[in-house]
Coordinates of C-alpha atoms in Angstrom, one line a residue:
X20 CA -25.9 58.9 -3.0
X21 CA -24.7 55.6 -1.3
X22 CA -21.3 56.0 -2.6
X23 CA -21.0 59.5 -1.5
X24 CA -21.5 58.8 2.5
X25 CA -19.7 55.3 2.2
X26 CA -16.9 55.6 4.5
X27 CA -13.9 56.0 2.6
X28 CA -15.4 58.8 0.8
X29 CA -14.9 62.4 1.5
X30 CA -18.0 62.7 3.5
X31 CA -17.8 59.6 4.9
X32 CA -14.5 60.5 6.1
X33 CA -16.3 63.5 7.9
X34 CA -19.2 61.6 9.5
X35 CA -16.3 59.3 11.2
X36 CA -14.7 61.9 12.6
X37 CA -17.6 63.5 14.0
X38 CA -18.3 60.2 15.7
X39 CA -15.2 60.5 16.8
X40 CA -15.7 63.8 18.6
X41 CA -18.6 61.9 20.4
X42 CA -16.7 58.6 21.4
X43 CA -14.3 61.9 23.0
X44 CA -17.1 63.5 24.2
X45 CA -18.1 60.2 26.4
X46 CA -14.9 58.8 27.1
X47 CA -14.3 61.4 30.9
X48 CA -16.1 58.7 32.2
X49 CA -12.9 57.6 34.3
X50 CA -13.1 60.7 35.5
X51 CA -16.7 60.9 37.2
X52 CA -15.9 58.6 40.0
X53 CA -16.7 60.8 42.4
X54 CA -20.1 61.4 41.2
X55 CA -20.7 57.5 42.8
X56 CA -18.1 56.5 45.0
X57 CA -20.1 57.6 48.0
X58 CA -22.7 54.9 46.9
X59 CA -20.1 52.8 46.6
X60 CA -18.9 52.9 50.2
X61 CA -21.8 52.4 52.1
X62 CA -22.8 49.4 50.4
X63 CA -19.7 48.0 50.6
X64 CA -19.2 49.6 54.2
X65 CA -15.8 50.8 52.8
X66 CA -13.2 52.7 55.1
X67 CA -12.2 55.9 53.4
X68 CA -8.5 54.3 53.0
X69 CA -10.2 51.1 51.1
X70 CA -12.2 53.4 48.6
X71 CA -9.2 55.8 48.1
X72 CA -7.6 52.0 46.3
X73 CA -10.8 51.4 44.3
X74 CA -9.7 54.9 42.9
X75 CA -6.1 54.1 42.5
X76 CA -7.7 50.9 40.6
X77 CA -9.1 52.9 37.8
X78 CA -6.5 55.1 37.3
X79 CA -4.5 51.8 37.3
X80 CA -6.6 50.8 34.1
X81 CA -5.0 54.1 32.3
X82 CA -1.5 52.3 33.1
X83 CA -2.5 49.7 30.5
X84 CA -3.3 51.9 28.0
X85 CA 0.1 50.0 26.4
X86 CA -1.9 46.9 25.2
X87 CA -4.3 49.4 22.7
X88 CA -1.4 50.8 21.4
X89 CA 0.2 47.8 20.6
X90 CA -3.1 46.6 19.2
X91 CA -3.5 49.3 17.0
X92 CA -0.5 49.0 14.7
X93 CA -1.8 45.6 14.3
X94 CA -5.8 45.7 14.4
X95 CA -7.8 47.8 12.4
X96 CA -9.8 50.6 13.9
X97 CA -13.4 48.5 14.1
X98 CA -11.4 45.9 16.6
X99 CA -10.3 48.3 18.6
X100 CA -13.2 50.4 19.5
X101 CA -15.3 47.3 20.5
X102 CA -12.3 46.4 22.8
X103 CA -13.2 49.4 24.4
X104 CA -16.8 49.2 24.1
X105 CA -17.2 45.8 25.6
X106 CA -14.6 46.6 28.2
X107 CA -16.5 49.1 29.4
X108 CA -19.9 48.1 29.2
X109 CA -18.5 45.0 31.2
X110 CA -16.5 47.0 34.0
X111 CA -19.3 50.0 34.7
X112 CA -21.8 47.1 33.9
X113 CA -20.8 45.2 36.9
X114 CA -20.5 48.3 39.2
X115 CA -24.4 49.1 38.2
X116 CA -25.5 46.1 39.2
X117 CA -24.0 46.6 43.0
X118 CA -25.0 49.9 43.2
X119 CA -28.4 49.2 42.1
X120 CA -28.5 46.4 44.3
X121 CA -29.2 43.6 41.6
X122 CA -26.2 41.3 43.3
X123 CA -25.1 41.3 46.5
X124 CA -21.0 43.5 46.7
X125 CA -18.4 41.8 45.4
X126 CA -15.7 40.8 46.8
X127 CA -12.9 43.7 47.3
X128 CA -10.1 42.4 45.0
X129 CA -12.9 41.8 42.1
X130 CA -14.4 45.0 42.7
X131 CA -10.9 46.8 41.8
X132 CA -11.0 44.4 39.0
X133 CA -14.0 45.6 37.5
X134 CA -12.7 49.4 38.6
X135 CA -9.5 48.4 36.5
X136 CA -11.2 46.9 33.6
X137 CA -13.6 49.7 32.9
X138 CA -10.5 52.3 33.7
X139 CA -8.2 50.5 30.5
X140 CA -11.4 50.8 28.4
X141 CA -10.9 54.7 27.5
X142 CA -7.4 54.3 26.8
X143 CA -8.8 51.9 23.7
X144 CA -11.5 54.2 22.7
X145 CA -8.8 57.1 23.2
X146 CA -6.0 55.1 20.8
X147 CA -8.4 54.3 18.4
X148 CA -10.2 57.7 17.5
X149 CA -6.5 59.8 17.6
X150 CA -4.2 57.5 15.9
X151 CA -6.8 56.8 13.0
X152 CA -8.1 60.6 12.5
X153 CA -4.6 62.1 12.5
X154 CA -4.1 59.3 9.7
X155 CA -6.9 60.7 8.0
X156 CA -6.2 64.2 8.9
X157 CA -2.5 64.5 8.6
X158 CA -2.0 67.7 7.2
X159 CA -4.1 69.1 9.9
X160 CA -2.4 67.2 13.2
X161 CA -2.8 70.1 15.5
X162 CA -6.0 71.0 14.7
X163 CA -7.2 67.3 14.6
X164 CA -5.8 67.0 18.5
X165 CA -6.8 70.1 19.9
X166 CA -10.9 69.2 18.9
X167 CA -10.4 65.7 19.8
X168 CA -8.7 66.7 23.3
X169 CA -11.1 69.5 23.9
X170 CA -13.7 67.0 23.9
X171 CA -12.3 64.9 26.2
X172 CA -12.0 68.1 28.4
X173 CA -15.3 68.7 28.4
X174 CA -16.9 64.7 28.9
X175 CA -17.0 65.0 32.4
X176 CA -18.9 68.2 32.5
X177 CA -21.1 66.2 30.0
X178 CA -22.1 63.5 32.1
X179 CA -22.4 65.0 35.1
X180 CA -24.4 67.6 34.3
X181 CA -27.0 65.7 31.7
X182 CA -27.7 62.9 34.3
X183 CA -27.9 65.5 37.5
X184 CA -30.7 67.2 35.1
X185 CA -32.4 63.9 33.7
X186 CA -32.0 61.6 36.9
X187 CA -31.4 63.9 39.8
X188 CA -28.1 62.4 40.7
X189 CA -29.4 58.5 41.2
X190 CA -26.0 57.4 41.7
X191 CA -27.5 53.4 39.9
X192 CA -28.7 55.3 36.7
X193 CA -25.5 57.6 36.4
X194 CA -23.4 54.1 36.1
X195 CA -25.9 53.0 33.8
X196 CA -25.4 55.8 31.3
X197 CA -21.4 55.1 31.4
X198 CA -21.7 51.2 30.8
X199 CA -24.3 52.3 28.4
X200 CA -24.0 55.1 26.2
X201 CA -20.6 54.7 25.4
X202 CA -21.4 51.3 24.2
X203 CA -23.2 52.8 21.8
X204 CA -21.6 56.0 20.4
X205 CA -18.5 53.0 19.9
X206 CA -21.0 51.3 18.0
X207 CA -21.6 54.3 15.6
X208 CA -18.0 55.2 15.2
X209 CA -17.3 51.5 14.3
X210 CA -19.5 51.7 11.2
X211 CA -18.5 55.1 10.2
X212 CA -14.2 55.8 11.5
X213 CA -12.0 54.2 9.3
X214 CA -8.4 54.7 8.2
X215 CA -8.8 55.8 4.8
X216 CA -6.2 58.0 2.2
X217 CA -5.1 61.6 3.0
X218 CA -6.7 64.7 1.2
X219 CA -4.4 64.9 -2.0
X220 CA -4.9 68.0 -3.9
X221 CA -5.3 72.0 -2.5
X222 CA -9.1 71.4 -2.6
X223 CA -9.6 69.2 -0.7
X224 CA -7.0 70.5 2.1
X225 CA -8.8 73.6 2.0
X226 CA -12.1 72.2 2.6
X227 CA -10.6 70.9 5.9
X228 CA -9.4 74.0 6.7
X229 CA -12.6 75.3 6.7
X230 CA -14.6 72.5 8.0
X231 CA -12.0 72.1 11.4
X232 CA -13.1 76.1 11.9
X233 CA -16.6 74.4 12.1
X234 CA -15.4 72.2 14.8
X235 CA -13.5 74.6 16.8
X236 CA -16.7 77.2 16.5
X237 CA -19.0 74.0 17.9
X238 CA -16.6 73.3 20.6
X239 CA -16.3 76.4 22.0
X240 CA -20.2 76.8 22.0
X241 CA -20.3 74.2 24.0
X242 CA -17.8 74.9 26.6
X243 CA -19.1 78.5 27.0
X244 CA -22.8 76.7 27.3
X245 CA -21.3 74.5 30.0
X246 CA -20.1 76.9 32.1
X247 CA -22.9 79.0 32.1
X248 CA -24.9 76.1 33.4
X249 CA -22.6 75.4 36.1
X250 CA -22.0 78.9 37.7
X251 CA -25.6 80.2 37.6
X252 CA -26.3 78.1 40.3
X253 CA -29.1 75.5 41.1
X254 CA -31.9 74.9 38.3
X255 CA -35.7 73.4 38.7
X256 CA -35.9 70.2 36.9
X257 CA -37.8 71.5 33.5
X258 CA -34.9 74.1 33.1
X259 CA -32.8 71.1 33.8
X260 CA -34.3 69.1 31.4
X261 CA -34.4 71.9 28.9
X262 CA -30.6 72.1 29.2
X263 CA -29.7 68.6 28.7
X264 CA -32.2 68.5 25.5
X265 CA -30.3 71.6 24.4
X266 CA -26.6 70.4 25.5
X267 CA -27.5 66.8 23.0
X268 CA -28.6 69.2 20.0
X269 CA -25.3 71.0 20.0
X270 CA -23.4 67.6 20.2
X271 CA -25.6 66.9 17.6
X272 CA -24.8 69.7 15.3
X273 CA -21.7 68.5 13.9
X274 CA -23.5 66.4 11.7
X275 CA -24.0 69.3 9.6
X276 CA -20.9 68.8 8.5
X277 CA -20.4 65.5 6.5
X278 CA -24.3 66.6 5.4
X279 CA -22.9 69.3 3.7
X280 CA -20.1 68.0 2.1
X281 CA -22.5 65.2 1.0
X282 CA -24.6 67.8 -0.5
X283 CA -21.6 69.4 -2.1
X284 CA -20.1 66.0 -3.9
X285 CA -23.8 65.7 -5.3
X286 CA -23.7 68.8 -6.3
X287 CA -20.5 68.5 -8.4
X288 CA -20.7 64.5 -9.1
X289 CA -21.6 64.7 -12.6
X290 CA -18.7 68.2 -13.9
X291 CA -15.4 67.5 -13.5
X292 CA -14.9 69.9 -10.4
X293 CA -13.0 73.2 -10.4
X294 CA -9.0 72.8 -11.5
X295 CA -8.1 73.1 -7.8
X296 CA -10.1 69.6 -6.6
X297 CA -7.2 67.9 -9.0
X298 CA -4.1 69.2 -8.0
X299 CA -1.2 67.6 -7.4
X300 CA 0.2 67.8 -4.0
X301 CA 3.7 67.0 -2.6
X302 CA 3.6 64.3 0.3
X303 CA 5.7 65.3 3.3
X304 CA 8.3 63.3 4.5
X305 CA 6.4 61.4 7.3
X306 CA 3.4 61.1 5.1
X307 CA 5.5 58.9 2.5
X308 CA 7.0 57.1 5.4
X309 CA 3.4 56.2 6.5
X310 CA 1.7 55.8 3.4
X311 CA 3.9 52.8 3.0
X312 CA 6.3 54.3 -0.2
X313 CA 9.3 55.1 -1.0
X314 CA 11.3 57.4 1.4
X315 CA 12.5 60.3 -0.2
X316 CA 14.7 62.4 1.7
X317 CA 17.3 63.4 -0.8
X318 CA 15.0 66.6 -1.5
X319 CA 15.1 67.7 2.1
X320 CA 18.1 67.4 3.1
X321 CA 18.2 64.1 5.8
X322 CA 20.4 61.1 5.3
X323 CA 19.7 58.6 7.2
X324 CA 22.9 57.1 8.8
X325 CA 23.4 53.2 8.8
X326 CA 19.6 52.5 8.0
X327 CA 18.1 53.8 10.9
X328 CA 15.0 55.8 10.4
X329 CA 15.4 59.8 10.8
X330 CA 13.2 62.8 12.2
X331 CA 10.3 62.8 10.2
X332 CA 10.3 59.0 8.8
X333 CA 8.4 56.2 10.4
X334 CA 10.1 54.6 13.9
X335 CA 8.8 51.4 15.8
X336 CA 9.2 52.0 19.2
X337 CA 12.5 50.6 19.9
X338 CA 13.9 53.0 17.4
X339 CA 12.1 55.9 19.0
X340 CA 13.8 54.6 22.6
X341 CA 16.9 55.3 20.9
X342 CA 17.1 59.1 19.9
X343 CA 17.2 61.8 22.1
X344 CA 14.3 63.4 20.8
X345 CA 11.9 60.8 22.2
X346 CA 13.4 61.1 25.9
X347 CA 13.3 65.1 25.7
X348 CA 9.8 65.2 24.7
X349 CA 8.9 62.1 27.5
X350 CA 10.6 64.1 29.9
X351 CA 9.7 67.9 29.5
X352 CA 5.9 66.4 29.2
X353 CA 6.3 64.6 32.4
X354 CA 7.0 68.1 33.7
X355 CA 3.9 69.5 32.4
X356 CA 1.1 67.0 33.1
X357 CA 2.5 65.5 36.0
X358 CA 2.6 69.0 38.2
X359 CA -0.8 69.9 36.6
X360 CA -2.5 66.7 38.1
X361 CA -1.0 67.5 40.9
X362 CA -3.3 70.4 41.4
X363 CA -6.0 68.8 40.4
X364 CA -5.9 65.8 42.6
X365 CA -5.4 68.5 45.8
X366 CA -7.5 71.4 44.7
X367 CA -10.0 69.9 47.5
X368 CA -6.9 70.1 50.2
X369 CA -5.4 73.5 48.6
X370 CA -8.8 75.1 48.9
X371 CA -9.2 74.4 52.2
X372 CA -5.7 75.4 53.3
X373 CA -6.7 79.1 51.6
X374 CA -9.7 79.0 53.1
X375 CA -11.7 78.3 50.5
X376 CA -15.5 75.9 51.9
X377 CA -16.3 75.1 48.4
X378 CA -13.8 74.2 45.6
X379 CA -16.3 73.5 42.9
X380 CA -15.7 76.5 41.0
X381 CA -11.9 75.9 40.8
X382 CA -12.2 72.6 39.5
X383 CA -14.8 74.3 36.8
X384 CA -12.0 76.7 35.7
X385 CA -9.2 74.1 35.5
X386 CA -11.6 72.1 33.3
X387 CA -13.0 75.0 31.3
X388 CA -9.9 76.7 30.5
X389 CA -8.0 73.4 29.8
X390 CA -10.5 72.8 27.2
X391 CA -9.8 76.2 25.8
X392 CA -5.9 75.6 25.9
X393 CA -6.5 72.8 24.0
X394 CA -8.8 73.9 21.6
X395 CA -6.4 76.6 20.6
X396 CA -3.0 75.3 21.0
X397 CA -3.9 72.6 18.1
X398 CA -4.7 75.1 15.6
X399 CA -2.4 78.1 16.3
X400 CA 0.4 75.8 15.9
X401 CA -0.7 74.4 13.0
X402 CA -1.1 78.0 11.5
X403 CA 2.2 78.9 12.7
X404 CA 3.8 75.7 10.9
X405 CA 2.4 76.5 8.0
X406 CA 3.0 79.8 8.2
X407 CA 6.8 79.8 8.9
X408 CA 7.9 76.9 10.1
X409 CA 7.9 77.5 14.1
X410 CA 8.8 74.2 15.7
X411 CA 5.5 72.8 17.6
X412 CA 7.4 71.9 20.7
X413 CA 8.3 76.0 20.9
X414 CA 4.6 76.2 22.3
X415 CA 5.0 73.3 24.6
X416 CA 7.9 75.5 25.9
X417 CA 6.0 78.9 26.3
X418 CA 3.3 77.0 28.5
X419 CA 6.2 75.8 30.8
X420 CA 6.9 78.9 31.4
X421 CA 3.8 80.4 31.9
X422 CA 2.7 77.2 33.9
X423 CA 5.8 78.3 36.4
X424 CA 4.8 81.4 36.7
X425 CA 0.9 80.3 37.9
X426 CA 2.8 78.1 40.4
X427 CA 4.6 81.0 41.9
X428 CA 1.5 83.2 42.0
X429 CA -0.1 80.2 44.1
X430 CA 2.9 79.5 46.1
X431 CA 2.3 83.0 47.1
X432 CA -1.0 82.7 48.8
X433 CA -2.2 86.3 47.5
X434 CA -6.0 86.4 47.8
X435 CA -7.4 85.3 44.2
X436 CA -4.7 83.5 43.8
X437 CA -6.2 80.4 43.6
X438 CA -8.6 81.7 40.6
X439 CA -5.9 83.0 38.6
X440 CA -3.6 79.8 39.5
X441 CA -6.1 77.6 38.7
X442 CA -7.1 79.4 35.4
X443 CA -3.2 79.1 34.6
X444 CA -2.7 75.5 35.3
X445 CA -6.1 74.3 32.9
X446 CA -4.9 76.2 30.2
X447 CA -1.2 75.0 30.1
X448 CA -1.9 71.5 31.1
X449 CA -4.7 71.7 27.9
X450 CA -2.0 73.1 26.1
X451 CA 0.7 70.4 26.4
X452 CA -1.7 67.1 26.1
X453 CA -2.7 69.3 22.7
X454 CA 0.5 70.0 21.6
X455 CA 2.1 67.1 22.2
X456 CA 0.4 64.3 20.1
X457 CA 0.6 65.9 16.8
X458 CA 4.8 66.4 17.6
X459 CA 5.1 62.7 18.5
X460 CA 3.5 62.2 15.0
X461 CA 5.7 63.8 13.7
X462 CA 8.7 63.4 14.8
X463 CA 8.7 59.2 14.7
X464 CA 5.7 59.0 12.3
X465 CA 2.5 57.5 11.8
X466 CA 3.0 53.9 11.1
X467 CA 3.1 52.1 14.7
X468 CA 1.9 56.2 16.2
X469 CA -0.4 54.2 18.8
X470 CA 2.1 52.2 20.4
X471 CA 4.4 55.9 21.0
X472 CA 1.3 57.7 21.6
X473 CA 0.6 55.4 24.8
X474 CA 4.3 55.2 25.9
X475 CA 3.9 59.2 26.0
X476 CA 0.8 59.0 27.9
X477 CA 2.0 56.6 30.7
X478 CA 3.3 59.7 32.0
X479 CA -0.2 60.6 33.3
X480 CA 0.2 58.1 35.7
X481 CA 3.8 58.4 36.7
X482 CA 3.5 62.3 37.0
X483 CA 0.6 61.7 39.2
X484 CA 2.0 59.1 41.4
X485 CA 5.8 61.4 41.7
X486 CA 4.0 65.0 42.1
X487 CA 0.5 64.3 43.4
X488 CA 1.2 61.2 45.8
X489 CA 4.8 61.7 46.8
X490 CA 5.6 65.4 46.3
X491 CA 2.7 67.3 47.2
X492 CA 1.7 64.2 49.7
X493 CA 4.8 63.8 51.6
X494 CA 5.6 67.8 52.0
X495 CA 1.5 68.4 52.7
X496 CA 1.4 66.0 55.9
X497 CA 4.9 67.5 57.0
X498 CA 3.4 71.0 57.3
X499 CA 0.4 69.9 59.2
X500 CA 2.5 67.6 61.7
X501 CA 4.5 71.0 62.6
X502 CA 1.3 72.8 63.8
X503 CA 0.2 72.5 67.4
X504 CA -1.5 69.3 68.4
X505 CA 0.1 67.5 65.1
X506 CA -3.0 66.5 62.8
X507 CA -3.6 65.7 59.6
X508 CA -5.1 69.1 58.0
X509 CA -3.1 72.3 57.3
X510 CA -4.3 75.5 56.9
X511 CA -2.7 78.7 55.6
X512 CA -0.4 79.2 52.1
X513 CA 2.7 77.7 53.7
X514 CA 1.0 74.3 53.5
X515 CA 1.8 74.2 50.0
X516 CA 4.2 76.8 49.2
X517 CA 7.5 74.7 49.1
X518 CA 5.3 72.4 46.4
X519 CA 4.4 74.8 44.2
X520 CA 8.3 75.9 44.5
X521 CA 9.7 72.1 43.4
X522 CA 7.0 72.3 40.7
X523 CA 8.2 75.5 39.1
X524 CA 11.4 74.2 39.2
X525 CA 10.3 71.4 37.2
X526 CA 8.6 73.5 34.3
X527 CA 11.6 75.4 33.9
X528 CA 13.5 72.0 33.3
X529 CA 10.7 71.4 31.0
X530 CA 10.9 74.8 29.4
X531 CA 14.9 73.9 28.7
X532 CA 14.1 70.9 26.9
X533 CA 11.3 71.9 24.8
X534 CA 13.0 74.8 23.7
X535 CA 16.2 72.4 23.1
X536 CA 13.9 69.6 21.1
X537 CA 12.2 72.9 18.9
X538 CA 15.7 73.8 18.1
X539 CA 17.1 70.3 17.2
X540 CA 13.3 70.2 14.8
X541 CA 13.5 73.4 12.9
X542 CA 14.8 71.5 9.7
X543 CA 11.7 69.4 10.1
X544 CA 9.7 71.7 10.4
X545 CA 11.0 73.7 8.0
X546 CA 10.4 70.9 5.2
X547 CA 7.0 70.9 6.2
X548 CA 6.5 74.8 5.8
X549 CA 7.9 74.4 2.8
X550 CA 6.2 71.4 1.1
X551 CA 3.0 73.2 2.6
X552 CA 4.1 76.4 0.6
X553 CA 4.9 75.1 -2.7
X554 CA 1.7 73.4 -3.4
X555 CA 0.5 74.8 -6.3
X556 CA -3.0 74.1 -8.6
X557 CA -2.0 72.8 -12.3
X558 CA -4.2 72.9 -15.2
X559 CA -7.0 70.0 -15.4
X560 CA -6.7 67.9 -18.7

């Protein structure tokens, strides 16, 4: 029985990634700032300018995400979750004990430290769970991403909501839970996530079929339970309590997953399985690359020209700098998470400029329906690949589009706008994080992935910094010096009509390229269809 749950076998494989869905699940916690920073201020008798920086501080630690990625083509995937773990049960550890008034504030600079610190420790957690489960997953990239990204979407509704109903927002035992629980999910996935071989036979790639339908099914359970909590309003504390018993038992429930498979290998241990559990299965061209032998290209038709590694096989990161493809994909996703943080860093401001009090459910929306877009983008383009070979950047480009056409709709300042908009923007900014890993995979490969992933992902905070705090900052604070008495608040939809224009713009730039890289891929993906299609069950000796 020991055997059959050890790590590297199939079930074991399953109960690491379902601790890897919780080491998602917990890792928003750069995200929930806000849930403290008020605490934060008056015991450090902040000025609002002063606790906007300790804010810029964490998102800072994001910016370093570059050090986990080059530590995870070198460290295995143990090393690199307690990184993260001690990182940031150090950072938020530090920031409990001021808020709980154990030591006196900190000096400033140190504070940001700390901010910094516990900021960079998601980005380890982050690298460690994708790169390794898209190892172990390989054949199901899009789904992998999309359940692994949902999760993430849906952390900080996680923690906010559990500790508002267990500690009746204590600001001290809310920073407690991040330093803590974290910690300890890490621990979990450290015994159980490893990198271990890819399913090899027809069997075993359509038991992960089935068992990612499991996942998706759980996910979406939980998102709809989420949001049902947060728009029905306030709750007594034993309904509270109730919900945050109920919300752990669903995060729980993916466990029946690796139970079953443990149940089924016991089942079967002692026959030799049905004919399909031995089939042989045709690597794919990246797989090969990755699993270290021989490239083969001959068969699909790439040549590599003067050594250097092609579409599809493994590239370090100097060689990915190189082609085309890599800037087209940097760039177009620049275009799409950049203007979509944009909106969510000024929903407050955009609310109030359409006359909108309370912006709570807008941000619920975004979050929601960005889970959803991720959820489904991941496996819809996987089907589609394997169905006929549609390029995966083809959907990055539809969201584009449709992400241009949500920005036009709120440049117009119709009533509802804002609902529809912000429905718009969380499903096409889910979309494009989702979509996006599994194509860097593979297009340069999986052998030094973590290092590309987090060059891709710096454009979270570049696209942040270019649309949030210079675009919409600058043309914001130019419409409300216009009005009558100057000021520093605009009301009304011109305030950010002209940056929802410039925006558009940009996903239409975006929607160029993608559709350009999808066309420069369709041999690539092509080979994939096809090595998908011509797997076929032989006869067991």
């Amino acid at each position: 029985m020991g055997s059959l749950i050890s790590p590297t076998s199939p079930a074991g494989r399953w109960l690491g990634f379902v601790t890897a869905v919780w080491v998602q699940a917990i890792s928003g916690n750069n995200y929930t700032f806000s849930n403290y920073s008020a605490a934060l201020k008056t015991l450090m008798a902040l000025t609002q300018l002063q606790l906007n920086s300790l804010s810029v501080a964490k998102d800072v630690g994001k910016a370093f995400g570059i050090l986990a990625g080059l530590a995870s083509d070198k460290l295995p995937t143990p090393v690199i979750l307690l990184v993260g773990a001690v990182e940031g049960v150090v950072g938020y550890g530090v920031q409990w004990l001021v808020i709980s008034r154990r030591i006196a504030p900190l000096p400033f600079w140190q504070m940001c430290f700390f901010l910094c610190l516990g900021g960079n420790s998601t980005t380890w957690m982050n690298t460690a769970v994708l790169v390794t489960c898209i190892r172990n997953f390989r054949r199901n990239r899009g789904p992998v991403s999309g359940i692994l990204k949902g999760f993430v979407g849906l952390s900080t509704a996680i923690f906010t909501d559990v500790c508002s109903a267990l500690f009746a927002d204590d600001p001290a035992k809310f920073v407690l839970v991040l330093a803590v629980v974290p910690f300890v999910v890490c621990l979990a996935a450290i015994l159980f996530l490893r990198e271990v071989p890819p399913s090899a036979s027809l069997g075993e790639e359509k038991e992960e079929t089935k068992y990612f339908s499991v996942f998706n099914v759980l996910a979406v359970i939980v998102a709809v339970y989420l949001l049902v909590f947060d728009v029905t309003g306030p709750h007594g504390k034993n309904l509270s309590r109730a919900f945050a018993c109920a919300l752990l038992v669903l995060l729980a429930a993916p466990l029946g997953v690796p139970l079953h498979s443990t149940v089924q290998k016991w089942r079967h241990s002692g026959t030799k399985g049905d004919p399909e559990s031995h089939a042989a299965e045709p690597l794919l061209v990246h797989d090969d690359a990755a699993l270290g032998s021989p490239k083969k290209l001959e068969h699909v038709g790439f040549l590599a020209e003067k050594g250097r590694p092609v579409i599809g096989e493994d590239h370090t990161i100097l060689e990915a700098l190189r082609t085309v493809d890599f800037w087209i994909l940097f760039i177009s996703f620049l275009c799409g998470v950049g203007t979509g943080l944009a909106v969510m860093n000024n929903m407050g401001q955009l609310g109030l400029a359409l006359g909108y009090v309370d912006v709570s459910i807008f941000v619920s929306l975004t979050s929601i329906w960005g889970f959803f877009g991720r959820i489904l983008s991941g496996s819809i383009s996987e089907y589609f690949i394997k169905r006929a070979g549609t390029p995966r950047p083809l959907w990055n480009a539809a969201s584009q589009i449709l992400m241009a056409l949500g920005y036009i709709i709120l440049a117009l300042g119709l009533p509802g706008s804002l609902y529809i908009g912000s429905v718009v923007v969380g499903v096409c900014y889910g979309v494009r994080l989702a979509v996006t890993v599994p194509t860097a995979s593979e297009l340069f490969g999986l052998k030094y992935y973590g290092l590309i992933y987090n060059i891709l992902i710096l454009n979270l905070p570049l696209g942040s910094f270019l649309f949030s705090g210079l675009l919409a900052g600058l043309l914001y604070d130019a419409e409300a010096t216009q009005l009558p008495g100057g000021g520093n608040t605009c009301v009304g939809a011109h305030c950010f009509r002209l940056v929802f224009v410039v925006m558009a713009m940009a996903c239409a730039v975006g929607f160029v390229l993608d559709l350009w890289l999808a066309c420069r891929t369709k041999g690539l993906y092509a080979t994939i269809c096809a090595s998908k299609k011509s797997k076929k069950p032989t006869s067991s000796s």
